C-alpha cells in the first residue's frame, strides 16, 4: 500500500498513466484519484508549454476539398468547432476514442500518439514528453560501469551474457524493499 501511495502522490506518474491509452480511463484503476483531477493537471501543464516551431517556413497548405452536401458541411463545421487548439476538446476526443476502442496491452503508446498527432497535437506533445525515455541517465551509466568492472575482472571475463544478466537481476532484486 505504501508503494501505491507514493505512486498516487507522483504527478508525473499519474500523467503518464493518463497519457498511456492502454490504461487511461480504466474504471477503478486509481482508487483515490479521479481521472478529472489528472485532466486538470494535464490542462495546467499544457498551459505552461512553450511551442517552438520546427521551421521558419510555414507548412505547405493542404488542397481544399470541394464538398457540396449539407452533411459534409455539417461534419466540417463540427471538426472546426471541436478540433481547435483547446486542450479540453482534445481530452474529450481522446476519452471518447480510448473508451470506444482501447489498444492492446502489448501495444506501444508512443506509436499510438504518433499515429494520432494530427488529431491531438497538444496531447501528443505532452505524451511524448512523459512517455519517451531519456536518451541517457545516471542509472544506465552506473549499470555499464558495474558490467565493465565485472567483465574486466580476470576471473570473470569469460562470463556468459545470460549469467551476467542473472547476476545483475539478483543484485537489483536484493536492493528492493
Short mmCIF file of C-alpha atoms in Angstrom, two decimals:
data_model
loop_
_atom_site.label_atom_id
_atom_site.label_comp_id
_atom_site.label_asym_id
_atom_site.label_seq_id
_atom_site.Cartn_x
_atom_site.Cartn_y
_atom_site.Cartn_z
CA UNK A 1 0.00 0.00 0.00
CA UNK A 2 2.93 2.30 0.70
CA UNK A 3 4.14 1.87 -2.89
CA UNK A 4 0.66 2.72 -4.17
CA UNK A 5 0.53 5.88 -2.06
CA UNK A 6 3.87 7.06 -3.44
CA UNK A 7 2.55 6.37 -6.95
CA UNK A 8 -0.63 8.39 -6.39
CA UNK A 9 1.37 11.31 -4.99
CA UNK A 10 3.69 11.43 -8.01
CA UNK A 11 2.07 13.73 -10.55
CA UNK A 12 4.37 12.65 -13.39
CA UNK A 13 3.37 9.02 -12.94
CA UNK A 14 -0.32 9.94 -12.89
CA UNK A 15 0.03 11.96 -16.09
CA UNK A 16 1.95 9.10 -17.71
CA UNK A 17 -0.86 6.72 -16.77
CA UNK A 18 -3.42 9.10 -18.26
CA UNK A 19 -1.41 9.54 -21.47
CA UNK A 20 -0.95 5.79 -21.96
CA UNK A 21 -4.06 4.78 -23.95
CA UNK A 22 -3.85 1.23 -22.61
CA UNK A 23 -4.61 2.39 -19.05
CA UNK A 24 -6.36 5.73 -19.42
CA UNK A 25 -9.94 5.86 -18.15
CA UNK A 26 -9.87 2.27 -16.88
CA UNK A 27 -12.53 2.17 -14.14
CA UNK A 28 -11.17 1.71 -10.60
CA UNK A 29 -7.54 1.69 -11.73
CA UNK A 30 -6.72 4.58 -9.43
CA UNK A 31 -8.58 4.19 -6.17
CA UNK A 32 -8.21 7.65 -4.65
CA UNK A 33 -7.62 9.81 -7.70
CA UNK A 34 -10.28 10.73 -10.23
CA UNK A 35 -9.47 11.00 -13.91
CA UNK A 36 -10.84 14.55 -13.88
CA UNK A 37 -8.12 15.56 -11.40
CA UNK A 38 -5.46 14.24 -13.77
CA UNK A 39 -7.15 16.05 -16.66
CA UNK A 40 -6.84 19.29 -14.70
CA UNK A 41 -3.12 18.62 -14.19
CA UNK A 42 -2.69 17.97 -17.91
CA UNK A 43 -4.54 21.21 -18.73
CA UNK A 44 -2.29 23.18 -16.36
CA UNK A 45 0.78 21.52 -17.80
CA UNK A 46 -0.30 22.31 -21.38
CA UNK A 47 -0.65 25.99 -20.48
CA UNK A 48 2.99 26.04 -19.39
CA UNK A 49 4.22 24.52 -22.65
CA UNK A 50 6.09 26.78 -25.00
CA UNK A 51 5.55 25.58 -28.53
CA UNK A 52 8.57 26.30 -30.67
CA UNK A 53 8.06 25.99 -34.42
CA UNK A 54 10.37 23.46 -36.02
CA UNK A 55 10.97 25.54 -39.14
CA UNK A 56 10.78 29.20 -40.04
CA UNK A 57 8.75 28.49 -43.17
CA UNK A 58 5.04 27.76 -42.88
CA UNK A 59 3.93 24.27 -43.90
CA UNK A 60 2.59 23.67 -47.37
CA UNK A 61 -1.18 24.24 -47.31
CA UNK A 62 -3.39 21.23 -47.95
CA UNK A 63 -5.53 21.12 -51.04
CA UNK A 64 -9.06 22.28 -50.41
CA UNK A 65 -11.78 19.71 -50.96
CA UNK A 66 -14.92 20.91 -52.64
CA UNK A 67 -17.80 19.24 -50.86
CA UNK A 68 -21.35 20.11 -51.78
CA UNK A 69 -23.58 18.11 -49.45
CA UNK A 70 -25.05 19.65 -46.33
CA UNK A 71 -23.89 16.64 -44.29
CA UNK A 72 -20.27 17.25 -45.35
CA UNK A 73 -20.61 20.92 -44.38
CA UNK A 74 -22.07 19.92 -41.00
CA UNK A 75 -19.22 17.49 -40.31
CA UNK A 76 -16.67 20.10 -41.35
CA UNK A 77 -18.20 22.70 -39.03
CA UNK A 78 -18.11 20.22 -36.13
CA UNK A 79 -14.47 19.45 -36.86
CA UNK A 80 -13.61 23.13 -36.83
CA UNK A 81 -15.54 23.83 -33.64
CA UNK A 82 -14.16 20.85 -31.69
CA UNK A 83 -10.81 20.43 -33.41
CA UNK A 84 -9.35 23.74 -32.31
CA UNK A 85 -6.29 24.07 -30.16
CA UNK A 86 -8.30 23.59 -26.98
CA UNK A 87 -6.79 21.04 -24.63
CA UNK A 88 -10.24 20.31 -23.18
CA UNK A 89 -11.57 19.44 -26.65
CA UNK A 90 -8.60 17.16 -27.26
CA UNK A 91 -9.09 15.44 -23.90
CA UNK A 92 -12.79 14.88 -24.62
CA UNK A 93 -11.98 13.38 -28.03
CA UNK A 94 -9.18 11.29 -26.51
CA UNK A 95 -11.54 9.92 -23.85
CA UNK A 96 -14.13 9.01 -26.49
CA UNK A 97 -11.50 7.29 -28.63
CA UNK A 98 -9.93 5.34 -25.77
CA UNK A 99 -13.20 4.25 -24.19
CA UNK A 100 -14.61 3.17 -27.57
CA UNK A 101 -11.61 1.05 -28.52
CA UNK A 102 -8.67 0.54 -26.20
CA UNK A 103 -5.32 -0.52 -27.73
CA UNK A 104 -3.91 -3.94 -26.88
CA UNK A 105 -1.83 -4.26 -23.71
CA UNK A 106 1.27 -5.17 -25.70
CA UNK A 107 0.97 -2.13 -28.00
CA UNK A 108 3.35 0.82 -27.88
CA UNK A 109 1.80 4.06 -26.57
CA UNK A 110 4.35 6.21 -28.43
CA UNK A 111 3.23 4.61 -31.71
CA UNK A 112 -0.37 5.43 -30.78
CA UNK A 113 0.49 9.10 -30.25
CA UNK A 114 2.49 9.35 -33.45
CA UNK A 115 -0.46 7.90 -35.36
CA UNK A 116 -2.85 10.44 -33.77
CA UNK A 117 -0.61 13.52 -33.83
CA UNK A 118 -2.90 15.35 -36.28
CA UNK A 119 -5.99 14.76 -34.16
CA UNK A 120 -4.36 15.51 -30.78
CA UNK A 121 -1.44 17.90 -31.37
CA UNK A 122 -1.27 19.26 -27.81
CA UNK A 123 -1.78 15.94 -26.06
CA UNK A 124 0.72 14.30 -28.41
CA UNK A 125 3.45 16.73 -27.37
CA UNK A 126 2.74 16.15 -23.71
CA UNK A 127 2.54 12.37 -24.19
CA UNK A 128 5.88 12.19 -25.96
CA UNK A 129 7.40 14.23 -23.14
CA UNK A 130 6.10 11.88 -20.43
CA UNK A 131 6.22 8.52 -22.24
CA UNK A 132 9.54 8.75 -24.09
CA UNK A 133 12.59 7.52 -22.22
CA UNK A 134 15.54 9.80 -21.75
CA UNK A 135 18.49 9.15 -24.03
CA UNK A 136 20.89 8.67 -21.17
CA UNK A 137 20.60 8.53 -17.44
CA UNK A 138 22.79 8.07 -14.42
CA UNK A 139 21.26 4.66 -13.70
CA UNK A 140 22.30 3.34 -17.11
CA UNK A 141 25.79 4.79 -16.70
CA UNK A 142 26.15 3.06 -13.33
CA UNK A 143 24.95 -0.23 -14.83
CA UNK A 144 27.53 -0.03 -17.63
CA UNK A 145 30.21 0.79 -15.09
CA UNK A 146 29.35 -2.25 -12.95
CA UNK A 147 29.19 -4.50 -16.02
CA UNK A 148 32.55 -3.19 -17.18
CA UNK A 149 34.18 -3.90 -13.83
CA UNK A 150 32.80 -7.46 -13.83
CA UNK A 151 33.86 -8.19 -17.41
CA UNK A 152 37.32 -6.65 -16.86
CA UNK A 153 37.88 -8.85 -13.80
CA UNK A 154 40.38 -11.57 -14.75
CA UNK A 155 38.37 -14.30 -13.00
CA UNK A 156 35.05 -13.33 -14.60
CA UNK A 157 35.98 -12.16 -18.07
CA UNK A 158 34.58 -15.35 -19.64
CA UNK A 159 31.15 -14.93 -18.06
CA UNK A 160 28.32 -15.52 -20.47
CA UNK A 161 25.86 -12.64 -21.09
CA UNK A 162 22.98 -14.68 -19.64
CA UNK A 163 24.90 -15.26 -16.40
CA UNK A 164 25.85 -11.57 -16.22
CA UNK A 165 22.20 -10.60 -16.71
CA UNK A 166 21.06 -13.01 -13.99
CA UNK A 167 23.69 -11.72 -11.59
CA UNK A 168 22.56 -8.12 -12.12
CA UNK A 169 18.91 -9.07 -11.78
CA UNK A 170 19.57 -10.81 -8.45
CA UNK A 171 21.58 -7.82 -7.21
CA UNK A 172 18.79 -5.41 -8.23
CA UNK A 173 16.09 -7.54 -6.61
CA UNK A 174 18.11 -7.73 -3.40
CA UNK A 175 18.04 -3.93 -3.09
CA UNK A 176 14.23 -3.72 -3.29
CA UNK A 177 12.33 -3.25 -0.07
#
